[in-house]
Coordinates of C-alpha atoms in Angstrom, one line a residue:
Chain A
M13 CA 45.2 -9.1 48.2
R14 CA 42.4 -7.7 46.4
G15 CA 40.5 -10.2 43.7
F16 CA 42.1 -13.7 46.1
A17 CA 38.8 -14.2 47.4
A18 CA 36.7 -13.9 44.7
F19 CA 38.8 -15.8 42.6
A20 CA 40.0 -18.3 44.4
R21 CA 35.8 -18.9 45.1
K22 CA 35.8 -19.1 41.1
E23 CA 38.3 -21.9 41.0
V24 CA 36.9 -23.9 43.5
L25 CA 33.8 -23.9 41.4
E26 CA 36.0 -25.4 38.0
I27 CA 37.3 -27.7 40.1
V28 CA 33.1 -28.8 41.1
R29 CA 31.4 -28.0 37.8
T30 CA 34.6 -30.2 35.5
W31 CA 37.2 -33.3 35.1
R32 CA 38.7 -31.8 37.2
L33 CA 36.2 -33.3 39.7
W34 CA 37.2 -36.3 38.1
V35 CA 41.0 -37.0 37.1
L36 CA 42.8 -36.7 40.0
P37 CA 39.7 -38.1 41.8
G38 CA 39.5 -41.3 40.0
I39 CA 43.1 -41.9 40.3
V40 CA 43.4 -41.0 43.3
L41 CA 39.8 -43.3 44.4
F42 CA 40.3 -45.8 42.6
F43 CA 44.1 -47.3 43.9
A44 CA 42.2 -45.8 47.6
L45 CA 39.9 -48.8 46.6
T46 CA 41.7 -51.0 45.2
G47 CA 44.9 -51.0 46.8
P48 CA 43.8 -53.5 49.5
L49 CA 42.6 -56.2 47.8
M50 CA 45.0 -56.3 45.8
A51 CA 47.8 -55.6 48.3
R52 CA 45.7 -58.8 50.0
F53 CA 45.2 -60.5 47.0
T54 CA 49.0 -60.7 44.5
P55 CA 50.5 -63.2 46.9
E56 CA 47.6 -66.1 46.0
I57 CA 47.1 -64.6 42.4
L58 CA 51.2 -65.3 41.8
R59 CA 50.5 -68.7 43.2
A60 CA 47.6 -69.3 41.2
V61 CA 49.8 -68.3 37.7
A62 CA 53.5 -68.7 38.4
S63 CA 53.6 -71.7 41.2
D64 CA 55.9 -74.0 39.1
Q65 CA 58.0 -70.3 38.4
L66 CA 58.8 -69.8 42.3
G67 CA 60.6 -73.2 42.4
Q68 CA 62.1 -72.8 46.2
F69 CA 61.3 -69.5 46.2
T70 CA 57.5 -69.1 48.6
L71 CA 55.5 -65.8 49.3
P72 CA 55.5 -64.0 52.4
D73 CA 52.1 -63.6 53.8
P74 CA 50.2 -60.5 52.9
T75 CA 50.2 -57.4 56.5
Y76 CA 48.8 -54.5 56.6
A77 CA 52.2 -52.5 55.1
D78 CA 51.4 -54.4 52.5
A79 CA 48.0 -52.2 51.1
Y80 CA 50.2 -48.7 52.5
T81 CA 53.3 -49.1 50.8
G82 CA 51.1 -49.7 48.2
W83 CA 48.7 -46.9 48.4
I84 CA 52.5 -44.5 48.8
K85 CA 53.8 -45.6 46.5
N86 CA 50.7 -45.6 44.2
L87 CA 50.6 -41.8 45.9
S88 CA 54.3 -41.1 44.7
Q89 CA 53.6 -42.8 41.6
I90 CA 50.9 -42.2 39.4
V91 CA 49.8 -39.7 40.9
L92 CA 52.0 -37.8 41.1
F93 CA 52.0 -38.2 37.1
A94 CA 48.9 -37.1 36.8
L95 CA 49.4 -34.2 39.4
I96 CA 51.9 -32.8 36.9
I97 CA 50.1 -33.9 33.0
V98 CA 47.0 -32.0 34.7
Y99 CA 48.5 -29.5 36.4
G100 CA 50.7 -27.7 33.0
G101 CA 48.5 -25.9 32.1
I102 CA 47.5 -24.2 35.6
V103 CA 47.9 -21.3 34.3
S104 CA 49.0 -21.5 30.6
S105 CA 45.7 -21.8 29.6
E106 CA 44.0 -19.2 31.1
R107 CA 46.4 -17.3 28.5
R108 CA 45.7 -19.0 25.5
S109 CA 41.5 -19.3 26.4
G110 CA 41.8 -15.3 26.8
T111 CA 39.9 -15.8 30.2
A112 CA 43.0 -14.2 32.4
V113 CA 42.7 -10.9 30.0
L114 CA 39.0 -10.6 30.5
V115 CA 40.0 -11.6 34.5
L116 CA 43.1 -9.4 34.8
T117 CA 41.0 -6.3 33.4
K118 CA 38.7 -6.4 37.1
P119 CA 40.8 -5.2 40.2
V120 CA 42.7 -8.3 40.1
S121 CA 46.2 -7.9 40.8
R122 CA 48.8 -10.7 39.5
G123 CA 50.1 -11.6 42.6
A124 CA 46.3 -12.7 43.9
F125 CA 45.8 -14.5 40.2
I126 CA 48.6 -16.9 40.6
L127 CA 48.2 -16.9 44.7
A128 CA 44.4 -18.1 44.7
K129 CA 45.4 -21.4 42.0
A130 CA 48.1 -23.0 44.0
T131 CA 46.3 -22.5 47.1
V132 CA 43.0 -24.1 45.8
H133 CA 44.6 -26.8 44.1
S134 CA 47.0 -27.4 47.2
A135 CA 44.2 -27.8 49.0
F136 CA 42.3 -29.9 47.0
L137 CA 45.2 -32.0 46.5
A138 CA 44.8 -31.8 50.9
V139 CA 41.5 -33.6 50.5
L140 CA 42.0 -35.9 48.1
V141 CA 45.0 -37.1 50.0
V142 CA 43.3 -37.4 53.2
A143 CA 39.5 -39.0 51.5
G144 CA 42.1 -41.1 50.1
T145 CA 44.2 -42.5 52.7
L146 CA 40.8 -42.8 54.9
V147 CA 39.2 -45.2 52.3
T148 CA 42.9 -47.2 52.4
W149 CA 42.6 -47.9 55.8
G150 CA 39.0 -48.3 56.7
G151 CA 39.5 -51.2 53.7
T152 CA 42.7 -51.9 54.6
A153 CA 41.7 -52.6 58.5
I154 CA 38.8 -55.1 56.7
V155 CA 41.0 -56.4 54.4
F156 CA 43.5 -57.5 56.8
G157 CA 41.5 -57.0 60.5
E158 CA 44.3 -54.5 61.6
A159 CA 45.2 -51.3 60.4
P160 CA 47.3 -48.9 62.5
G161 CA 46.5 -45.0 62.1
G162 CA 49.8 -43.5 62.9
A163 CA 52.2 -44.9 59.4
L164 CA 49.8 -44.6 56.9
W165 CA 48.7 -40.9 57.7
S166 CA 52.0 -39.8 58.7
A167 CA 53.1 -41.2 55.2
S168 CA 50.4 -39.7 53.5
L169 CA 51.0 -36.2 54.9
A170 CA 54.9 -36.4 54.7
W171 CA 53.1 -37.4 50.5
L172 CA 51.3 -34.6 50.2
V173 CA 54.8 -32.0 51.1
F174 CA 55.3 -33.5 48.0
G175 CA 52.6 -33.0 46.6
I176 CA 51.6 -29.4 47.6
L177 CA 55.9 -28.8 45.7
F178 CA 55.0 -30.1 43.1
V179 CA 51.4 -28.0 42.6
A180 CA 53.8 -24.4 43.7
L181 CA 56.4 -26.0 40.8
M182 CA 53.8 -26.1 37.6
T183 CA 52.7 -23.6 39.0
L184 CA 55.2 -21.5 38.6
L185 CA 56.3 -23.7 35.7
S186 CA 52.9 -22.8 33.5
V187 CA 53.5 -19.2 33.8
V188 CA 56.6 -19.2 32.6
I189 CA 56.2 -21.9 30.1
S190 CA 53.2 -21.7 27.7
P191 CA 52.8 -25.3 26.3
T192 CA 50.9 -27.8 29.0
A193 CA 52.9 -30.3 27.1
G194 CA 56.1 -28.5 27.4
A195 CA 55.6 -27.0 31.4
A196 CA 54.6 -31.1 32.1
G197 CA 57.4 -32.8 30.3
A198 CA 60.0 -30.2 33.0
G199 CA 57.9 -31.3 35.4
L200 CA 58.4 -34.8 34.8
G201 CA 62.3 -33.7 33.9
A202 CA 61.6 -31.8 37.2
Y203 CA 60.6 -35.5 39.5
A204 CA 63.6 -37.2 38.2
L205 CA 66.1 -34.4 38.6
V206 CA 65.0 -34.4 42.9
S207 CA 65.4 -38.8 43.2
I208 CA 68.4 -38.9 41.1
A209 CA 69.4 -36.1 43.9
A210 CA 67.9 -37.8 46.8
L211 CA 70.2 -41.0 46.3
W212 CA 73.0 -38.5 48.4
T213 CA 73.1 -38.9 51.7
P214 CA 72.9 -35.2 52.3
L215 CA 70.1 -34.3 50.2
G216 CA 68.7 -38.3 50.7
T217 CA 68.0 -36.7 54.3
Y218 CA 68.0 -32.5 54.8
S219 CA 66.3 -31.6 51.5
P220 CA 63.0 -32.0 49.7
A221 CA 64.4 -34.5 48.0
A222 CA 63.9 -36.8 50.7
L223 CA 60.0 -37.1 50.5
T224 CA 60.8 -38.7 47.3
G225 CA 61.9 -42.3 49.9
V226 CA 60.3 -41.0 53.9
P227 CA 56.3 -42.0 53.0
T228 CA 57.5 -45.3 52.4
S229 CA 59.8 -45.4 55.7
L230 CA 56.9 -44.0 57.6
A231 CA 54.4 -46.4 56.2
L232 CA 57.2 -49.2 57.0
G233 CA 57.0 -48.0 60.2
K234 CA 60.4 -47.1 60.4
S235 CA 61.6 -44.0 63.1
V236 CA 63.4 -41.8 59.6
E237 CA 64.0 -37.6 59.2
T238 CA 61.0 -36.0 58.8
F239 CA 61.9 -31.9 59.8
W240 CA 64.7 -31.0 57.6
P241 CA 62.8 -32.5 54.4
V242 CA 58.8 -30.8 55.1
C243 CA 60.6 -27.9 56.2
T244 CA 62.7 -27.1 53.2
A245 CA 60.1 -28.2 50.9
L246 CA 57.0 -25.7 52.4
L247 CA 60.2 -23.1 51.8
L248 CA 60.4 -24.4 47.9
A249 CA 57.1 -24.2 47.9
A250 CA 56.5 -21.2 49.1
T251 CA 59.2 -19.7 47.5
L252 CA 57.6 -21.1 43.6
V253 CA 55.3 -19.9 44.1
A254 CA 56.2 -16.0 44.8
L255 CA 58.7 -16.7 41.7
A256 CA 55.6 -17.2 39.6
V257 CA 54.0 -14.4 40.6
A258 CA 57.2 -12.7 39.7
A259 CA 56.7 -14.2 36.7
F260 CA 53.6 -12.9 35.6
R261 CA 53.9 -10.1 36.8
R262 CA 56.6 -9.5 34.0
Q263 CA 54.4 -10.8 31.7
E264 CA 52.4 -9.0 29.0
L265 CA 49.2 -11.0 28.4
Chain B
M30 CA 39.3 20.0 29.8
S31 CA 39.6 17.0 32.2
L32 CA 41.7 14.5 29.6
A33 CA 39.9 10.6 30.3
I34 CA 42.9 8.8 28.2
R35 CA 45.6 10.9 27.5
T36 CA 49.4 8.9 25.3
S37 CA 52.5 10.9 24.3
G38 CA 55.5 9.2 22.0
L39 CA 53.5 6.0 23.3
T40 CA 55.6 3.8 21.2
K41 CA 55.5 0.2 21.1
T42 CA 58.3 -2.0 19.7
Y43 CA 58.2 -5.9 19.2
G44 CA 62.3 -6.6 18.3
E45 CA 62.3 -4.8 14.6
H46 CA 58.8 -4.7 14.7
R47 CA 57.5 -1.1 15.9
A48 CA 53.5 -1.6 16.7
L49 CA 52.8 1.9 18.1
D50 CA 55.0 4.9 16.7
N51 CA 55.3 7.8 18.8
V52 CA 51.7 8.2 19.6
D53 CA 50.2 11.3 20.6
L54 CA 46.5 10.8 21.5
E55 CA 43.9 12.6 23.7
V56 CA 40.3 11.8 24.9
E57 CA 37.9 14.2 27.0
E58 CA 35.5 12.5 29.5
G59 CA 32.6 12.3 28.5
S60 CA 32.7 11.7 24.5
I61 CA 32.8 8.1 22.1
F62 CA 35.3 8.4 20.6
G63 CA 36.1 5.8 17.7
F64 CA 39.7 4.2 16.4
L65 CA 40.2 3.8 13.5
G66 CA 42.0 1.2 11.7
P67 CA 43.4 -1.8 9.1
N68 CA 43.7 -5.0 10.6
G69 CA 47.3 -4.7 12.4
A70 CA 47.6 -1.4 12.9
G71 CA 48.0 -1.7 16.3
K72 CA 44.3 -1.0 17.6
T73 CA 45.3 -3.8 20.6
T74 CA 48.6 -3.2 21.1
L75 CA 47.5 0.5 21.9
L76 CA 44.1 -0.6 23.6
R77 CA 46.6 -3.4 25.2
M78 CA 48.6 -1.1 26.6
L79 CA 46.2 0.9 27.9
T80 CA 44.6 -1.7 30.3
G81 CA 48.0 -2.5 31.5
L82 CA 48.3 -6.1 29.9
A83 CA 51.2 -4.6 27.6
R84 CA 54.1 -1.4 28.6
P85 CA 54.9 0.4 26.1
T86 CA 58.9 0.2 25.0
S87 CA 59.0 4.4 25.4
G88 CA 55.7 7.2 25.8
V89 CA 53.0 8.3 28.7
V90 CA 50.6 6.3 28.4
Q91 CA 47.4 8.1 31.4
I92 CA 44.7 6.5 31.8
L93 CA 41.4 9.1 34.0
G94 CA 45.0 10.5 34.7
H95 CA 47.2 8.3 36.8
D96 CA 49.9 7.2 35.1
V97 CA 48.3 3.1 33.5
T98 CA 52.2 1.9 34.7
A99 CA 52.5 3.7 37.8
V100 CA 49.1 3.1 39.9
D101 CA 48.5 0.0 41.4
D102 CA 45.4 -2.6 40.5
S103 CA 42.7 -0.4 41.8
I104 CA 41.9 2.5 38.7
R105 CA 40.7 -0.6 36.9
A106 CA 38.1 -1.0 39.2
R107 CA 37.5 2.4 37.5
I108 CA 37.3 0.7 33.6
G109 CA 35.6 -1.7 31.9
F110 CA 37.9 -3.3 29.1
L111 CA 35.9 -5.6 26.8
P112 CA 38.8 -7.2 24.5
D113 CA 39.2 -8.3 20.8
V114 CA 38.5 -11.7 21.3
P115 CA 37.1 -12.2 25.1
G116 CA 37.4 -15.5 26.8
F117 CA 34.6 -16.7 29.4
Y118 CA 34.0 -20.1 31.2
D119 CA 32.3 -21.9 30.1
W120 CA 30.7 -23.4 31.6
M121 CA 29.9 -20.8 33.4
T122 CA 26.2 -19.4 32.2
A123 CA 25.7 -15.7 31.7
E124 CA 24.4 -15.1 35.0
E125 CA 27.0 -16.9 37.1
F126 CA 29.8 -14.6 34.6
L127 CA 28.6 -11.6 35.7
R128 CA 28.6 -12.2 39.2
F129 CA 31.7 -13.2 38.9
V130 CA 33.4 -10.2 37.6
G131 CA 31.2 -8.3 39.8
R132 CA 32.8 -10.2 42.6
L133 CA 36.5 -9.1 41.6
F134 CA 34.8 -5.8 41.3
S135 CA 33.4 -6.3 45.3
I136 CA 29.9 -4.9 44.5
D137 CA 27.6 -5.4 46.6
R138 CA 24.7 -8.2 46.4
R139 CA 22.1 -5.9 46.3
T140 CA 23.4 -3.7 43.2
L141 CA 25.4 -6.0 41.2
D142 CA 21.8 -8.2 41.0
E143 CA 19.5 -5.5 40.3
R144 CA 22.4 -5.0 37.1
I145 CA 22.6 -8.6 35.7
G146 CA 18.7 -7.9 35.5
M147 CA 19.8 -4.9 33.8
L148 CA 22.6 -6.1 32.1
L149 CA 20.9 -9.9 30.5
G150 CA 18.4 -8.0 29.6
L151 CA 20.3 -5.5 27.1
S152 CA 22.5 -8.4 26.1
G153 CA 19.0 -10.8 24.8
L154 CA 20.9 -13.0 27.7
T155 CA 17.5 -13.4 30.3
D156 CA 16.4 -16.4 29.7
V157 CA 19.3 -18.4 28.3
T158 CA 20.6 -20.4 31.0
T159 CA 23.0 -22.3 29.0
A160 CA 26.4 -22.8 29.4
I161 CA 29.3 -20.2 27.8
G162 CA 30.6 -22.7 26.1
G163 CA 27.5 -23.3 23.6
Y164 CA 26.9 -19.3 22.5
S165 CA 27.3 -18.5 19.7
R166 CA 30.4 -15.4 18.4
G167 CA 27.1 -12.6 19.1
M168 CA 26.2 -14.8 22.6
K169 CA 29.9 -14.5 23.7
Q170 CA 30.5 -11.1 22.3
R171 CA 27.2 -9.3 24.2
L172 CA 28.1 -10.5 27.0
G173 CA 31.9 -9.1 26.5
V174 CA 30.1 -6.1 26.6
A175 CA 27.4 -6.4 29.3
Q176 CA 30.6 -7.8 31.9
A177 CA 32.7 -4.3 30.5
L178 CA 29.9 -3.1 32.0
I179 CA 28.6 -3.9 35.1
N180 CA 30.8 -1.5 37.2
A181 CA 29.3 1.0 36.1
P182 CA 32.4 2.5 34.9
Q183 CA 34.3 6.0 34.0
L184 CA 35.7 5.0 31.3
L185 CA 34.3 2.3 28.5
L186 CA 37.5 0.4 26.1
L187 CA 35.8 -1.9 23.5
D188 CA 37.8 -3.5 21.0
E189 CA 35.8 -4.5 18.1
P190 CA 32.7 -4.5 19.8
T191 CA 30.7 -4.9 16.9
S192 CA 32.8 -7.7 14.6
A193 CA 30.8 -10.4 15.7
L194 CA 27.4 -9.3 16.1
D195 CA 24.0 -9.6 12.9
P196 CA 22.2 -6.3 12.1
M197 CA 20.6 -5.7 14.3
G198 CA 23.3 -6.2 17.6
R199 CA 25.5 -3.6 15.8
R200 CA 22.6 -2.5 16.8
D201 CA 21.4 -2.6 20.1
V202 CA 25.6 -2.1 20.5
L203 CA 25.8 1.2 19.2
D204 CA 22.2 2.7 20.6
M205 CA 24.0 1.2 24.1
L206 CA 27.2 3.4 23.8
T207 CA 25.2 6.4 22.3
S208 CA 23.4 6.0 25.5
L209 CA 26.2 6.7 27.8
R210 CA 27.4 9.9 26.3
G211 CA 28.2 12.6 28.9
R212 CA 28.0 9.6 31.3
T213 CA 30.8 7.5 30.5
T214 CA 34.1 8.4 28.0
V215 CA 33.7 4.9 25.2
F216 CA 37.2 4.1 23.9
F217 CA 36.5 1.6 21.1
S218 CA 39.3 0.3 17.6
T219 CA 36.9 -1.1 14.4
H220 CA 37.7 -1.4 11.6
I221 CA 33.7 -0.4 11.2
L222 CA 33.0 3.3 9.8
A223 CA 29.9 2.9 9.6
D224 CA 29.9 2.5 13.2
V225 CA 31.8 5.4 14.4
E226 CA 29.8 7.6 12.1
R227 CA 26.7 6.6 13.8
V228 CA 28.0 7.3 17.3
C229 CA 31.3 9.0 17.6
D230 CA 32.3 12.8 18.5
T231 CA 35.8 11.9 17.6
V232 CA 37.8 9.9 15.4
A233 CA 41.8 9.0 15.8
I234 CA 43.1 6.7 12.3
L235 CA 45.7 4.7 13.1
D236 CA 47.4 2.9 10.3
R237 CA 51.1 1.2 10.3
G238 CA 51.1 2.3 14.7
R239 CA 51.0 6.1 13.6
V240 CA 48.4 7.9 13.7
V241 CA 48.0 10.0 11.5
A242 CA 44.5 12.1 11.4
H243 CA 43.0 13.0 14.6
G244 CA 39.7 15.3 15.8
P245 CA 35.7 15.3 15.8
I246 CA 34.5 13.4 12.4
Q247 CA 33.3 16.3 10.9
E248 CA 36.4 18.6 11.2
L249 CA 37.6 15.8 9.0
T250 CA 35.3 15.9 6.5
S251 CA 35.3 18.9 6.0
R252 CA 39.1 19.1 5.5
Y253 CA 39.3 16.9 3.0
A254 CA 35.7 17.3 1.6
E255 CA 37.5 20.8 0.9
R256 CA 39.9 19.1 -1.8
K257 CA 38.2 17.6 -3.7
V258 CA 36.4 18.9 -6.3
I259 CA 33.3 16.5 -8.5
L260 CA 32.7 18.0 -12.1
E261 CA 29.9 17.0 -14.1
V262 CA 30.3 17.6 -18.4
T263 CA 27.5 16.8 -21.2
D264 CA 30.9 15.0 -23.4
A265 CA 34.6 15.3 -23.6
A266 CA 35.2 14.0 -20.1
A267 CA 38.3 12.1 -21.0
D268 CA 39.7 15.1 -23.4
L269 CA 38.9 17.3 -19.9
A270 CA 40.2 15.0 -17.5
Q271 CA 43.7 15.1 -19.6
D272 CA 43.4 19.4 -19.7
I273 CA 43.1 19.6 -15.8
S274 CA 45.5 16.6 -15.1
R275 CA 48.3 18.5 -16.4
E276 CA 47.2 22.2 -15.0
P277 CA 49.4 22.9 -10.7
W278 CA 47.0 22.6 -8.2
A279 CA 44.9 19.3 -9.7
T280 CA 47.1 16.2 -7.7
S281 CA 45.1 13.3 -9.0
V282 CA 41.6 13.4 -12.1
A283 CA 39.9 10.1 -12.1
V284 CA 36.2 8.9 -13.4
G285 CA 34.1 8.3 -10.8
P286 CA 31.2 5.3 -11.3
T287 CA 28.5 7.8 -12.9
G288 CA 31.2 9.2 -14.7
A289 CA 32.3 12.3 -12.7
L290 CA 35.7 13.4 -12.7
E291 CA 36.6 14.0 -9.0
I292 CA 39.3 16.0 -9.0
T293 CA 41.4 16.1 -5.4
V294 CA 43.0 20.2 -5.6
T295 CA 46.1 21.6 -3.9
D296 CA 44.6 25.1 -4.2
M297 CA 40.6 25.2 -4.1
D298 CA 40.4 28.6 -4.7
A299 CA 42.5 28.2 -8.3
A300 CA 40.2 25.0 -9.4
R301 CA 37.8 27.0 -8.8
R302 CA 38.2 30.2 -11.1
S303 CA 40.1 27.5 -13.5
I304 CA 38.1 24.9 -14.1
P305 CA 35.5 26.8 -15.9
V306 CA 37.0 28.5 -18.0
L307 CA 38.8 25.0 -19.3
V308 CA 35.7 23.5 -19.6
A309 CA 34.6 26.2 -22.5
I310 CA 37.7 25.9 -24.0
R311 CA 36.4 22.8 -24.3
H312 CA 33.1 23.8 -25.6
T313 CA 31.4 21.1 -23.8
G314 CA 28.3 22.2 -21.1
L315 CA 28.8 22.1 -17.6
C316 CA 26.4 20.2 -15.3
R317 CA 27.6 19.9 -12.5
M318 CA 30.7 21.7 -10.3
D319 CA 30.8 21.0 -6.9
A320 CA 33.0 20.2 -3.4
G321 CA 33.1 17.1 -2.7
E322 CA 31.4 16.2 0.8
L323 CA 33.6 13.7 1.5
G324 CA 31.7 10.4 4.4
L325 CA 34.8 9.5 6.2
E326 CA 35.3 5.6 4.7
D327 CA 37.1 8.4 1.9
V328 CA 38.6 10.3 4.8
F329 CA 40.0 7.1 5.8
V330 CA 41.3 5.2 2.0
S331 CA 42.4 8.2 1.0
L332 CA 44.6 8.1 5.1
V333 CA 45.6 5.2 4.8
G334 CA 46.5 3.8 1.3
G335 CA 43.6 1.8 0.5
G336 CA 44.0 -1.2 -2.4
N337 CA 48.0 -0.1 -2.2
R338 CA 48.2 -1.5 1.0

């Protein structure tokens, strides 16, 4: 695919040299660092500030599982929302600034342009999730004294597949919706739809929608179906990128 | 004759608006071709179709013998392009940007190093180490010209390349374009007539999406010069203007800034025979009478309507 390597290299450099290096990594590392501490001390904080309101209700002692579920909850909500907003302009910002015109009048195919973006930013997300999971794992081990790796890593990797699906979705939305805010809004709407779809058992078990709940179950050490949700999510992500390429090829710049 | 660009019946519509209307254009290889037109005439639209950024509604666009809508991306390896407002990655330096563009063309490292050094010098950016985001518009325009040349293109397409430049920068860019004559086909759009007169062999004038004139500059100016007579008399110029305006061969008579009459004629022979007679009838003295030497600007204004737009 002509121009892929050179353009992908530019995408990597752009991450390293611009605000992109700070926003998502900052959010991920913040929650990775603070998650185990919050899990450990939240019950004590609650007892300290609201013991008279708790009455007969006793708060259970925190465990490593609380740190794990907190990490997955932050990935599934705040990190995912940030990802949707950040990638709302992944393609349209280049079209608006005129850089797409300068690049695409060189021997670079539109397919390479889109694929390079989807690939590099999926890889970037993978690095962030791995780094964040390592920090959470280490932090949990320090704070709780125990941190079994299997549950945390399987949960994080399951969420990573869901995150990559949204990188692909935002790539498509950014091609077809020019305003960044519009694409981000559509991305948030898609997330809401996926969450609702997960309530229907067949979709909530076998489709990508299952990945809204599967990571939390895995973090708690439960045995759940992961093969079909992961496979269908990766297939859907590839389809979304292919659609983005097709739509971009039809557009006039 | 080998053609670098050929369009035939090229039309582009946006809804009801016809941005290009049946444009036929031929640009010879090795020539420097000026594409003139007022704002909104369709110059940028044509360049977008030449580069494959937009598709024609109908008609044919050929670049270096290939149909732009049918070929793959490889044809772009032989083209250099500068858009009217070039967009850069603001976080890169000029050298980084040129290197990035060179990699898109798969230029080997040694050649790329040589070209980057040469083009940075040409664009006056050799010692500039700051990021492009801090550049003036002129600096960005010069960098834009440099990136368009990184692949030593066979065809160079430039959209208003001198519009943001100061006089020195303009001169440098025009000198550079002149130096490419015979080796690279240069096709540039502009509304700066002096630039076209200075460097171009051939020109096309576009108005409201239509090519209203097309040919070598000398041919165009002489074609229109034959139709104008400049007349200076000692007195009674206004009365003489009225007499002349009644003649069937005179389409317009205007008094120029120096008091000379500028007469547009349909039949030069008839005008040459009749004007001295009319001057004699008025008993006024004839100071000067000649076919006016029109510049490209006069041709341009007369073709696109000047202030009547």
